[in-house]
Short mmCIF file of C-alpha atoms in Angstrom, two decimals:
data_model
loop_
_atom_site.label_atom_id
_atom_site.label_comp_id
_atom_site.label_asym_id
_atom_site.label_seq_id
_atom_site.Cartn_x
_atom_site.Cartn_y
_atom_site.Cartn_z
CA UNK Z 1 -0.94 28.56 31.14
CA UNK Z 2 -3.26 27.56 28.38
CA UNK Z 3 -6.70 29.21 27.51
CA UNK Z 4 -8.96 27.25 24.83
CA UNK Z 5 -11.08 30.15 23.16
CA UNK Z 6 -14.51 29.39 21.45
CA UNK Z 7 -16.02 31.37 18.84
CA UNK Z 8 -19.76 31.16 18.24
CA UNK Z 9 -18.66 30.35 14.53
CA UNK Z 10 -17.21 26.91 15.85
CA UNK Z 11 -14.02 28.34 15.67
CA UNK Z 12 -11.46 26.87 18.90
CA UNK Z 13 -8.31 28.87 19.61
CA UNK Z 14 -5.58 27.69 22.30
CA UNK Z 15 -3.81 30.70 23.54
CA UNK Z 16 -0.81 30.43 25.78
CA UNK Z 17 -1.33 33.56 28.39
CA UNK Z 18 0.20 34.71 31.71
CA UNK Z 19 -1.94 34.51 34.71
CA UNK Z 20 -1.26 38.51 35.06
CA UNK Z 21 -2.50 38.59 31.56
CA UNK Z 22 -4.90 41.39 31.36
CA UNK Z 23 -8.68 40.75 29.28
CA UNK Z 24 -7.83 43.42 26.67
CA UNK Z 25 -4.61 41.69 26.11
CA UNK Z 26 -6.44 38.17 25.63
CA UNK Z 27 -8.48 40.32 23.05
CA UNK Z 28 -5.76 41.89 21.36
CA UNK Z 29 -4.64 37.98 20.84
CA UNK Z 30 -7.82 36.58 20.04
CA UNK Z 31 -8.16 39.80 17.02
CA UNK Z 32 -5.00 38.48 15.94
CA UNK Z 33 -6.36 35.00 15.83
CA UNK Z 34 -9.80 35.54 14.39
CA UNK Z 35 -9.67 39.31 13.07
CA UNK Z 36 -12.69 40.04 15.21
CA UNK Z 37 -11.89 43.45 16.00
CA UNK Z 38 -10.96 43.95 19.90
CA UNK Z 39 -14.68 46.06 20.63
CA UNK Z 40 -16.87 43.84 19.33
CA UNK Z 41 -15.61 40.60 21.24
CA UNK Z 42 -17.48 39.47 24.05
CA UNK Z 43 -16.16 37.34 26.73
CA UNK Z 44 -17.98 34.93 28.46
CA UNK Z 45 -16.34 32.45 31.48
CA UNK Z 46 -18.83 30.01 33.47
CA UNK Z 47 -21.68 32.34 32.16
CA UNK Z 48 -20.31 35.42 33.26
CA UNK Z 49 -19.02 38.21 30.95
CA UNK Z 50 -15.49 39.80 31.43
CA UNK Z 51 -16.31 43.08 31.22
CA UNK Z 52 -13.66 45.16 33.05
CA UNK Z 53 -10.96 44.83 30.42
CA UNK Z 54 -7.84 46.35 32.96
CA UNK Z 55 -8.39 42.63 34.82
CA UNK Z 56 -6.00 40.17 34.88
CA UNK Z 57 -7.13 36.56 33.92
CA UNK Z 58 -6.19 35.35 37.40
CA UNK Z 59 -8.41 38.02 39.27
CA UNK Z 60 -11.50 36.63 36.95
CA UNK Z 61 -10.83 33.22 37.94
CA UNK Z 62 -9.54 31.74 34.63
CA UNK Z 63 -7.27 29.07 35.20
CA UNK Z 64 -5.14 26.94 32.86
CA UNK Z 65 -6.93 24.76 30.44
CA UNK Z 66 -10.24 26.81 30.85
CA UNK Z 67 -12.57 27.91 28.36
CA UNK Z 68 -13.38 31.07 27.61
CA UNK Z 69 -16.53 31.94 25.07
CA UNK Z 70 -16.13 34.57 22.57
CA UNK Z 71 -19.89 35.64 21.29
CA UNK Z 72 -20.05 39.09 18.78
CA UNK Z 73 -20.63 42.15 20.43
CA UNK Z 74 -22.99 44.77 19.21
CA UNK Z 75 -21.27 48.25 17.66
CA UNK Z 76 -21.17 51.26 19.94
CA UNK Z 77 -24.26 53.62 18.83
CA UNK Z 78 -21.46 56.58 18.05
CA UNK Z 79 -20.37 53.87 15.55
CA UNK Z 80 -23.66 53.36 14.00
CA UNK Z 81 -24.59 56.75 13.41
CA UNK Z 82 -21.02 57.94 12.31
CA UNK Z 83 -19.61 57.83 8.78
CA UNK Z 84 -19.80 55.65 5.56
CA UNK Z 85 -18.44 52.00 6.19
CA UNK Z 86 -15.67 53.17 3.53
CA UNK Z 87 -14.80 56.34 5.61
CA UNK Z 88 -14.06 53.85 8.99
CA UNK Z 89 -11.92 51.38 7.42
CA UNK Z 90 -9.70 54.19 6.50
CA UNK Z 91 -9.69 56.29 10.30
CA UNK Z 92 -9.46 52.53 11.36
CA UNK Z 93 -5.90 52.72 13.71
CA UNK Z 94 -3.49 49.62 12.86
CA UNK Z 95 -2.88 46.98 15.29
CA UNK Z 96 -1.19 48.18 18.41
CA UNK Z 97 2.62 47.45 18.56
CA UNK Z 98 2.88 46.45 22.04
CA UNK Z 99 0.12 43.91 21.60
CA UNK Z 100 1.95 43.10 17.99
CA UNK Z 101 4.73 42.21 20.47
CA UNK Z 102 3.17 40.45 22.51
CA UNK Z 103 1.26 38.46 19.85
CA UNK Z 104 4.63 37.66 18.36
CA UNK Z 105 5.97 36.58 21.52
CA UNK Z 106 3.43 34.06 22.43
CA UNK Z 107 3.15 32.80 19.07
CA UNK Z 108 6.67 31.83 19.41
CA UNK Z 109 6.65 29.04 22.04
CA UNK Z 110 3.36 27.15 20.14
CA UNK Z 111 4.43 24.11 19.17
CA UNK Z 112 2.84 24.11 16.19
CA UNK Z 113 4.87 26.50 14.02
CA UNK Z 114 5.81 24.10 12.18
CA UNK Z 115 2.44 23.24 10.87
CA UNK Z 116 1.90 27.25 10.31
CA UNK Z 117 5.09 27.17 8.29
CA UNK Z 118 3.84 24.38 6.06
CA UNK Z 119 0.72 26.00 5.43
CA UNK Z 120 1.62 29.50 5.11
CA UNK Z 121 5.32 30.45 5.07
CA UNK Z 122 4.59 34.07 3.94
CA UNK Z 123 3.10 34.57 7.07
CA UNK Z 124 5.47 32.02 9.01
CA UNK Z 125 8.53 34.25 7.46
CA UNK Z 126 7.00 37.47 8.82
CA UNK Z 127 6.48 36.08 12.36
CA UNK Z 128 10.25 34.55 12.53
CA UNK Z 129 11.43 37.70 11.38
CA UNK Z 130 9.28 39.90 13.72
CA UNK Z 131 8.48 41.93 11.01
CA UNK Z 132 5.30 43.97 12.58
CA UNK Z 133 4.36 45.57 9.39
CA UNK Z 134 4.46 42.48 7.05
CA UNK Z 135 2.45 40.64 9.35
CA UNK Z 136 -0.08 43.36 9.69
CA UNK Z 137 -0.27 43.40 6.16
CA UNK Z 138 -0.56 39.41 5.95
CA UNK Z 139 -3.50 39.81 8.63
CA UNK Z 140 -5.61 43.06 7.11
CA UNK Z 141 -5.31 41.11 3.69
CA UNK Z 142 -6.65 37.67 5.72
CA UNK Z 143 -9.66 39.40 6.74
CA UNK Z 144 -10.02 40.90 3.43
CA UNK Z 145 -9.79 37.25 2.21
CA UNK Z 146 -6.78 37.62 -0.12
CA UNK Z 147 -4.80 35.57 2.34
CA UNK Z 148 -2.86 32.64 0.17
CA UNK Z 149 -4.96 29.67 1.11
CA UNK Z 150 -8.25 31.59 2.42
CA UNK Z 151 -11.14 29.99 1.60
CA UNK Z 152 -10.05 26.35 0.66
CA UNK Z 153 -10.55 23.60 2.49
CA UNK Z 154 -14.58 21.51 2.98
CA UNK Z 155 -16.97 23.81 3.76
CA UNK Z 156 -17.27 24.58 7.66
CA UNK Z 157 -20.79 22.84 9.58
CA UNK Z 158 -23.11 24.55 10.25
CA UNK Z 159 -23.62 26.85 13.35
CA UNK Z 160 -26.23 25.04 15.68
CA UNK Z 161 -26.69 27.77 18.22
CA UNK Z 162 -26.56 30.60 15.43
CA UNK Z 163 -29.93 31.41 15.55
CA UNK Z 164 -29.90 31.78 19.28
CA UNK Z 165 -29.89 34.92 21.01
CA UNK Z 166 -26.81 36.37 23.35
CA UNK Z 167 -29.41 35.80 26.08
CA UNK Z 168 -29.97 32.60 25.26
CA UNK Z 169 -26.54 32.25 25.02
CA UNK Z 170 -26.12 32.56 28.54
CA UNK Z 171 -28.34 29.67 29.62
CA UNK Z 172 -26.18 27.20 31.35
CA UNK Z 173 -28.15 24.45 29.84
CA UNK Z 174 -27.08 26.22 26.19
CA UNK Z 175 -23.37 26.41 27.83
CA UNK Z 176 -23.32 22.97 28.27
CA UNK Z 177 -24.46 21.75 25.08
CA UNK Z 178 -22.12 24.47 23.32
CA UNK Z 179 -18.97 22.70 25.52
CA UNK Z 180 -20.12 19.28 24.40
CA UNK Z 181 -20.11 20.73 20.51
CA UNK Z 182 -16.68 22.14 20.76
CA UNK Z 183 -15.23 19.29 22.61
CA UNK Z 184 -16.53 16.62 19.91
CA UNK Z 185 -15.30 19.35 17.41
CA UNK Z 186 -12.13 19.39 18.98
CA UNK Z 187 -11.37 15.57 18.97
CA UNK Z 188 -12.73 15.39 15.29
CA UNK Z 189 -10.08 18.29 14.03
CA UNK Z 190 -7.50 16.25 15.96
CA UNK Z 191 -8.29 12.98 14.66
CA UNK Z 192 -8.46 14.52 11.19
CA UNK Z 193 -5.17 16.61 11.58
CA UNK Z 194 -3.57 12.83 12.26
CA UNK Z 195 -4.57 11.95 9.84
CA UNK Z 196 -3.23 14.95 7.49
CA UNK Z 197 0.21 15.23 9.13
CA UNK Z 198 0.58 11.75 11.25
CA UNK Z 199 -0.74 8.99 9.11
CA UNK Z 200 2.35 6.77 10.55
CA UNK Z 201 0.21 6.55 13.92
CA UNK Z 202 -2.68 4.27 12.34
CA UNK Z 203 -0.08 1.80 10.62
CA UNK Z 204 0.83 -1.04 11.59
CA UNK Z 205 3.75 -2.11 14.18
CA UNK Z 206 6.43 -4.40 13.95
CA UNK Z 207 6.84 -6.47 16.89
CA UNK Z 208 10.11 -7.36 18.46
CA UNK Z 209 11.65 -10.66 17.77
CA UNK Z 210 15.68 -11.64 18.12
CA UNK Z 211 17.30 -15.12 16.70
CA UNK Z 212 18.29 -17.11 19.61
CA UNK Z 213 18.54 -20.83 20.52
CA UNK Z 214 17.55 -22.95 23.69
CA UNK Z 215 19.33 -26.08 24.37
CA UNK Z 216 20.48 -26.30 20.76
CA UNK Z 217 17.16 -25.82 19.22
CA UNK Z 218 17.05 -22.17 17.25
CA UNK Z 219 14.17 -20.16 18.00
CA UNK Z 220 12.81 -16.27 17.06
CA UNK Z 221 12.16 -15.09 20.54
CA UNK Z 222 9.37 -12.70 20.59
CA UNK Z 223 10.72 -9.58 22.96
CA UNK Z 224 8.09 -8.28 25.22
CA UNK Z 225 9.23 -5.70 27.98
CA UNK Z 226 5.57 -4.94 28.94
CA UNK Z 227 5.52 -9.10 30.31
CA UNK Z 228 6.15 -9.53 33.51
CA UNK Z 229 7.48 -13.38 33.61
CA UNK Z 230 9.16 -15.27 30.21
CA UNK Z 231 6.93 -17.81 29.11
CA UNK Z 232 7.53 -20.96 26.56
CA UNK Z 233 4.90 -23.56 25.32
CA UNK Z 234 4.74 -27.09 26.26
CA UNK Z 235 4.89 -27.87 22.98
CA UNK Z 236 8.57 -26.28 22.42
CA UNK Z 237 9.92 -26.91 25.68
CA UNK Z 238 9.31 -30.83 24.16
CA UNK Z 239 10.85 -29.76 20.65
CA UNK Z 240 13.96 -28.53 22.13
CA UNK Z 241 13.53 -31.65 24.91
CA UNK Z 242 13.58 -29.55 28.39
CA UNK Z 243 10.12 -30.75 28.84
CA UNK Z 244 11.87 -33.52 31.39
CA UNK Z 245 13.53 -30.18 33.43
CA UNK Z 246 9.74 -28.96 34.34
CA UNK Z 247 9.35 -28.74 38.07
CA UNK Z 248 5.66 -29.61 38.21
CA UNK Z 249 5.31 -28.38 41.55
CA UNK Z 250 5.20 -24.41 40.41
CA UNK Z 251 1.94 -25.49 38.57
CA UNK Z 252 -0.72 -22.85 39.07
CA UNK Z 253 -2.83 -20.20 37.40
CA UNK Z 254 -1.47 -17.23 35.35
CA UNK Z 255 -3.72 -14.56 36.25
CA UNK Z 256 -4.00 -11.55 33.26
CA UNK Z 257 -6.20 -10.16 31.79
CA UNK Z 258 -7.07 -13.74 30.72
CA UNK Z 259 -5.88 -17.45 31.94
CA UNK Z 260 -3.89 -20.27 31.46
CA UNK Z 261 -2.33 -23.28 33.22
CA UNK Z 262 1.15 -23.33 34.47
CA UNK Z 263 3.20 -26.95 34.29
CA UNK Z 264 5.85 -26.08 35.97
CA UNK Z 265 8.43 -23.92 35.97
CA UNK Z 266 12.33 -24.71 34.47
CA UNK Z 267 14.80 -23.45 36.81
CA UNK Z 268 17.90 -23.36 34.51
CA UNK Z 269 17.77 -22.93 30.56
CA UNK Z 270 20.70 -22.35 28.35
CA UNK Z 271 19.69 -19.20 26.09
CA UNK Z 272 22.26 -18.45 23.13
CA UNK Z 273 22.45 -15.26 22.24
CA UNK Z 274 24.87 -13.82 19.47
CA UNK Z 275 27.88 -16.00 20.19
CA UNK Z 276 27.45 -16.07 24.07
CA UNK Z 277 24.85 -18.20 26.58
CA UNK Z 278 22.92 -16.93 29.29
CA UNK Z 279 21.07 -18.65 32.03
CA UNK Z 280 17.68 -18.44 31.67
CA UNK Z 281 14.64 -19.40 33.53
CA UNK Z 282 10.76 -19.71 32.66
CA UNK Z 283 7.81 -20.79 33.25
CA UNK Z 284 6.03 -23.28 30.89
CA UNK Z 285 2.26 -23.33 30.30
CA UNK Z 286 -0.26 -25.59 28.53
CA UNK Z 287 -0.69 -25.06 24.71
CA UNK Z 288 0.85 -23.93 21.96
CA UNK Z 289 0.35 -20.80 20.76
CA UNK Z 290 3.20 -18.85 21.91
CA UNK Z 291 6.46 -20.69 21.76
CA UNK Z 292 8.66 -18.35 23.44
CA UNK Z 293 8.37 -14.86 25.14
CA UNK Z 294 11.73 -13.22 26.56
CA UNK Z 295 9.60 -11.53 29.69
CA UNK Z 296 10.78 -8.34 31.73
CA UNK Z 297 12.37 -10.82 34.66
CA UNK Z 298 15.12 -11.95 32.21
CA UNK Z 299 15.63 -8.49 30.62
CA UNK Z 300 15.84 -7.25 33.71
CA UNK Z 301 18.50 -9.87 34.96
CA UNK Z 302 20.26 -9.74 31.93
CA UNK Z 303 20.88 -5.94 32.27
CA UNK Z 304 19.00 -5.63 28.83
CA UNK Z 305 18.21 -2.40 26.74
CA UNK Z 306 15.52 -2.22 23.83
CA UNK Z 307 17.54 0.32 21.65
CA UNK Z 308 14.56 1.21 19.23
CA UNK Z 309 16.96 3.81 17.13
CA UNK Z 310 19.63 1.29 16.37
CA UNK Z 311 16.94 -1.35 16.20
CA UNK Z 312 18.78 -3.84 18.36
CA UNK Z 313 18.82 -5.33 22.06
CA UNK Z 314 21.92 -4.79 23.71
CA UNK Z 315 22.70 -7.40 27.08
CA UNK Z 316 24.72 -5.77 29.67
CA UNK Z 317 25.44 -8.51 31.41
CA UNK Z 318 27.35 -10.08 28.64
CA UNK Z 319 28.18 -7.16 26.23
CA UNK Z 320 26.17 -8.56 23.60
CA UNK Z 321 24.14 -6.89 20.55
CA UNK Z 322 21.61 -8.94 18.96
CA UNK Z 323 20.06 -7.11 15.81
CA UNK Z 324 16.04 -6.93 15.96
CA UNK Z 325 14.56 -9.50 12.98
CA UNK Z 326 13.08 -7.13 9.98
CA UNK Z 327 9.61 -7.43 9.36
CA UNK Z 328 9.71 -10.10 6.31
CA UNK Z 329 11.79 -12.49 8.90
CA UNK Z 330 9.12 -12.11 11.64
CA UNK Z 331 7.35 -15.42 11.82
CA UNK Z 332 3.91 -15.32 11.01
CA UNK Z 333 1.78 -16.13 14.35
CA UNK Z 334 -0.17 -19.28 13.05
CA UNK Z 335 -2.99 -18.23 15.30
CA UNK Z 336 -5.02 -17.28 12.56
CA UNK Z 337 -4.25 -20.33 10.46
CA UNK Z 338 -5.02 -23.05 13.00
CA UNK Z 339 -8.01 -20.77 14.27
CA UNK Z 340 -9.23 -20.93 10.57
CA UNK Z 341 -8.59 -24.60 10.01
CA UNK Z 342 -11.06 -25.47 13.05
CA UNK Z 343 -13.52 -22.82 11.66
CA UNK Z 344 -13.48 -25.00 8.29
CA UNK Z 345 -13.93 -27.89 9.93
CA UNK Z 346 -16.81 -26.94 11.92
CA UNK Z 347 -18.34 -25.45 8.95
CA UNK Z 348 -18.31 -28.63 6.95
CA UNK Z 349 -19.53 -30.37 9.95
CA UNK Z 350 -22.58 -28.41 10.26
CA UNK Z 351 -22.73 -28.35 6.31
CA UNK Z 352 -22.69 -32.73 6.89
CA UNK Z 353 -25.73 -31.92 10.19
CA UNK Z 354 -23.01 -32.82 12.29
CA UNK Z 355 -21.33 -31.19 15.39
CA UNK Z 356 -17.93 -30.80 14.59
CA UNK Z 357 -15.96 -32.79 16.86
CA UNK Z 358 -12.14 -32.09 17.10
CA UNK Z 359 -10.00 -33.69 18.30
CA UNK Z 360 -8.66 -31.08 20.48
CA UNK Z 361 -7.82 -27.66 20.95
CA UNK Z 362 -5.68 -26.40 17.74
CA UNK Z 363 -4.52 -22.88 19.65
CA UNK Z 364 -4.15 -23.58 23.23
CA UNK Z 365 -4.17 -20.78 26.13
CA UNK Z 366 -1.51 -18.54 26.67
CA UNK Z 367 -0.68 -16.26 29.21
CA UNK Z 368 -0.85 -12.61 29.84
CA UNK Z 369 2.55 -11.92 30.86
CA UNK Z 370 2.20 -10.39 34.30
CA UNK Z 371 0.03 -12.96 35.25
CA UNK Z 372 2.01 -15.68 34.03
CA UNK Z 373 5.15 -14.73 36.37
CA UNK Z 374 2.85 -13.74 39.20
CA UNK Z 375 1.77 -17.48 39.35
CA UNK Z 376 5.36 -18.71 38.38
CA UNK Z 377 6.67 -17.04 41.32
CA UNK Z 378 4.38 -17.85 44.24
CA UNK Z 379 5.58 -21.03 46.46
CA UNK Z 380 5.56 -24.74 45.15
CA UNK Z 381 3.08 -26.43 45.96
CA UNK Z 382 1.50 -29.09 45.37
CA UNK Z 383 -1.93 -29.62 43.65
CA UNK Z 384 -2.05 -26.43 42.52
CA UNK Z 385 -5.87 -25.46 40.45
CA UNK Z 386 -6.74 -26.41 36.55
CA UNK Z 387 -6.81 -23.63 34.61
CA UNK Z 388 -10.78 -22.48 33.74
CA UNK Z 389 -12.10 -23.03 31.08
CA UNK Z 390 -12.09 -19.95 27.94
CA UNK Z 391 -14.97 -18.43 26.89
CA UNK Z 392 -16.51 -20.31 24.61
CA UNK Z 393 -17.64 -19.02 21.31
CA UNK Z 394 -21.65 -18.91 20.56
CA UNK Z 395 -22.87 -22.04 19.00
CA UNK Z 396 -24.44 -20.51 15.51
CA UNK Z 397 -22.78 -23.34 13.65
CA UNK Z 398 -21.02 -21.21 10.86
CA UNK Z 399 -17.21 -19.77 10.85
CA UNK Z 400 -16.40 -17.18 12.55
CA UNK Z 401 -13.32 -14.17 12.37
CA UNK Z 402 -10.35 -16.64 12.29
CA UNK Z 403 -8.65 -13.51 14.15
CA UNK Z 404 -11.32 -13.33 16.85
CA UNK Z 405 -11.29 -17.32 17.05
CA UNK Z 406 -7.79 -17.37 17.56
CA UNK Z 407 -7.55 -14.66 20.37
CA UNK Z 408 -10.06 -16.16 22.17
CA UNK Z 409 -8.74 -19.57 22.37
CA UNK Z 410 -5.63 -17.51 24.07
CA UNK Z 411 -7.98 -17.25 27.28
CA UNK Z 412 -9.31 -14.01 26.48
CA UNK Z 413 -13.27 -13.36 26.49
CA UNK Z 414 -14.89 -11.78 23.10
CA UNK Z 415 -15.06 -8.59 24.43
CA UNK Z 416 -11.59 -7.95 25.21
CA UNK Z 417 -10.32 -9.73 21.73
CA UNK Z 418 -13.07 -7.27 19.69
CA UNK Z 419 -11.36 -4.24 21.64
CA UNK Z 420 -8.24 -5.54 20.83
CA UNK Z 421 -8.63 -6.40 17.21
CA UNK Z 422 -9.98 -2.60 17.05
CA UNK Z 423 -7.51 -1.04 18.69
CA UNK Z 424 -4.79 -3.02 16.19
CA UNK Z 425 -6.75 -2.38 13.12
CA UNK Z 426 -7.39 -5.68 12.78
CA UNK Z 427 -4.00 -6.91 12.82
CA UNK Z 428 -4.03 -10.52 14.85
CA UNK Z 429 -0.08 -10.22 16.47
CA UNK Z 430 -0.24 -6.77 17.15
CA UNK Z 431 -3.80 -7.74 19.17
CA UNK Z 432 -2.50 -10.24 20.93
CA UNK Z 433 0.58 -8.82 22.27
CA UNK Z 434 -1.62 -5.97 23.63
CA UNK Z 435 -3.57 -8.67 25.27
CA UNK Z 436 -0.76 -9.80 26.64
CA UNK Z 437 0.39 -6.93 28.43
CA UNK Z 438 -2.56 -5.31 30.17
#
């Protein structure tokens, strides 16, 4: 199990223990992890101290992911009134082997070794090796601060509850807050160290698109596994002229995280891919923002697999490999363009003390993807509803984010394309294929 360790020096530690492990063992680790000697630590779990060191973890109720507090302890009165400071650090006893052992053991399963290697491989070397002595050498000259790489680095905050007493310390209402420190702490080293060692994870993705063709007409499919129905745009199922095959009596609602209106559904669509055609079938709705989405029901059908390390989709069904489109081939989603071409126009309305008045809706709704096949799929019937009306944007008669225009003439409401547009660093596509699949 895992114990998180907090110093009162803002210091976290995650230590991987046994439940049988005993509290002078969890100090032995925690010396080898802060070089705070062993006798001068002071555990403290849910505002108790540990003070019988012979007790196992388990027996003092510390569980996995717990947190344990580590607050200095005051020196034995013997060691007060003993020798010079220069006359202890040479009686002082080197690090226990068995506890070396144990130190070296535990430190071998963290996953982060890699990171220690990086950082330090003097002291990575000595661990892999098990060399006991190097590695007490590496620590003593660590707390001595001749450790290569001590000191460097931004200077650590400030201690908030440094001035506070170890009574104090043990005010539940001071526990609390202290938690709440470490915990934003903790997310704000992690967020940093992603930044450090993982900058890949705040770059931008490159969606999934394949060359294909329907009824003749070529088309760059956009692949979406996390879309529960395959959806194509009235406007292309007219451009490759299936609009006549529409069975207008699957109209209906796709219900998402946002709406649009189903036409109909097309029963039967030839889909080339590579040099071989499948049967299709979608569902077409109003608009035309998205011309074609290859949904989970046809993936699924079609035996498909997203193979993300040969960057291809490979049909089963037909023992076909069609090669994922690079990112420079990737059509541009012209959401943004036709979102700012109405934002121009309404601008130089208002500019003219107009109202801008066009002539209709340059980015019509599209459909989450799980909503769009729950509504394909229910029973015909006729008369099915109208799709309601999108949230309409506030009437301060100046342009707005093209991005946030455009997403929200998709069906979504402001709030969900802000979060969006956040959570894809402003990137409109990647937005609005997350939109798509909650």
């Amino acid at each position: 199990m895992h114990v998180t360790v907090a110093t009162s020096d803002d210091n976290v530690y995650t230590l991987e223990v046994a439940a049988d492990t005993t509290v002078e063992v969890l100090k032995g680790m925690i010396h080898a992890e802060s070089g705070v000697q062993p006798e001068r630590q002071a555990l403290v779990f849910n505002g108790n101290r540990l003070n019988n060191d012979s007790a196992t973890l388990s027996s003092a109720g510390v569980g996995d992911g717990d947190l344990v507090m580590m607050v200095p302890a005051p020196p034995p009165r013997a060691q007060q009134q003993g020798a010079p400071q220069g006359q202890q650090a040479q009686r002082q006893p080197p690090m226990d082997p068995v506890m070396m052992q144990a130190f070296l053991r535990e430190l071998q399963n963290i996953p982060q070794i890699q990171e220690l290697l990086r950082a330090n491989p003097r002291l990575a070397e000595a661990l892999q090796r098990g060399d006991q002595s190097a590695l007490a050498a590496l620590m003593q000259a660590a707390q001595g601060g001749g450790l290569p790489g001590a000191g460097r680095g931004p200077p650590a905050e400030p201690d908030p509850f440094a001035d506070l007493t170890d009574e104090q310390l043990m005010d539940p209402e001071i526990q609390a807050r202290i938690e709440q420190h470490i915990r934003r702490k903790a997310v704000d080293e992690q967020l940093a160290h992603s930044q450090e060692y993982y900058p890949e994870l705040f770059g931008e993705v490159t969606m999934l698109y394949i060359n294909a063709e329907l009824n003749g007409t070529p088309i760059k499919a956009f692949v979406d596994s996390g879309a529960q129905g395959t959806i194509m745009s009235e406007r292309f199922a007219e451009k490759c002229n299936v609009l006549r095959l529409v069975d207008d009596r699957f109209q209906g609602t796709a219900l998402g995280v946002g709406t649009s209106k189903i036409i109909g559904r097309i029963h039967q669509l030839p889909m080339k891919v590579g040099n071989t055609t499948i049967v299709i079938a979608c569902s077409v709705l109003e608009g035309d923002t998205m011309d074609f989405l290859l949904g989970l029901d046809n993936l699924k059908r079609h035996q498909c697999c997203i193979d993300l390390a040969k960057n291809e989709l490979r049909f089963g069904s037909s023992d076909v490999v069609v090669p994922f489109l690079p990112e420079h081939e990737i059509p541009k989603n012209d959401i943004a363009r036709k979102a700012q071409a109405a934002a121009e126009a309404k601008q130089k309305a208002a500019e003219g003390g107009g109202a801008a008045q066009p002539g209709g809706d340059p980015a019509g709704p599209s459909a989450a993807g799980a909503g769009a096949a729950q509504a394909a799929q229910q029973a015909p019937a006729d008369g099915a509803g109208a799709a309601p009306t999108a949230p309409a944007p506030p009437q301060n008669g100046g342009a707005e984010d093209p991005k946030l225009r455009g997403l929200m003439d998709l069906g979504f409401s402001r709030e969900q394309c802000e979060a969006a547009l956040r959570q894809a660093n402003g990137d409109a596509d990647m937005a609005a294929s997350l939109l798509f699949s909650m």
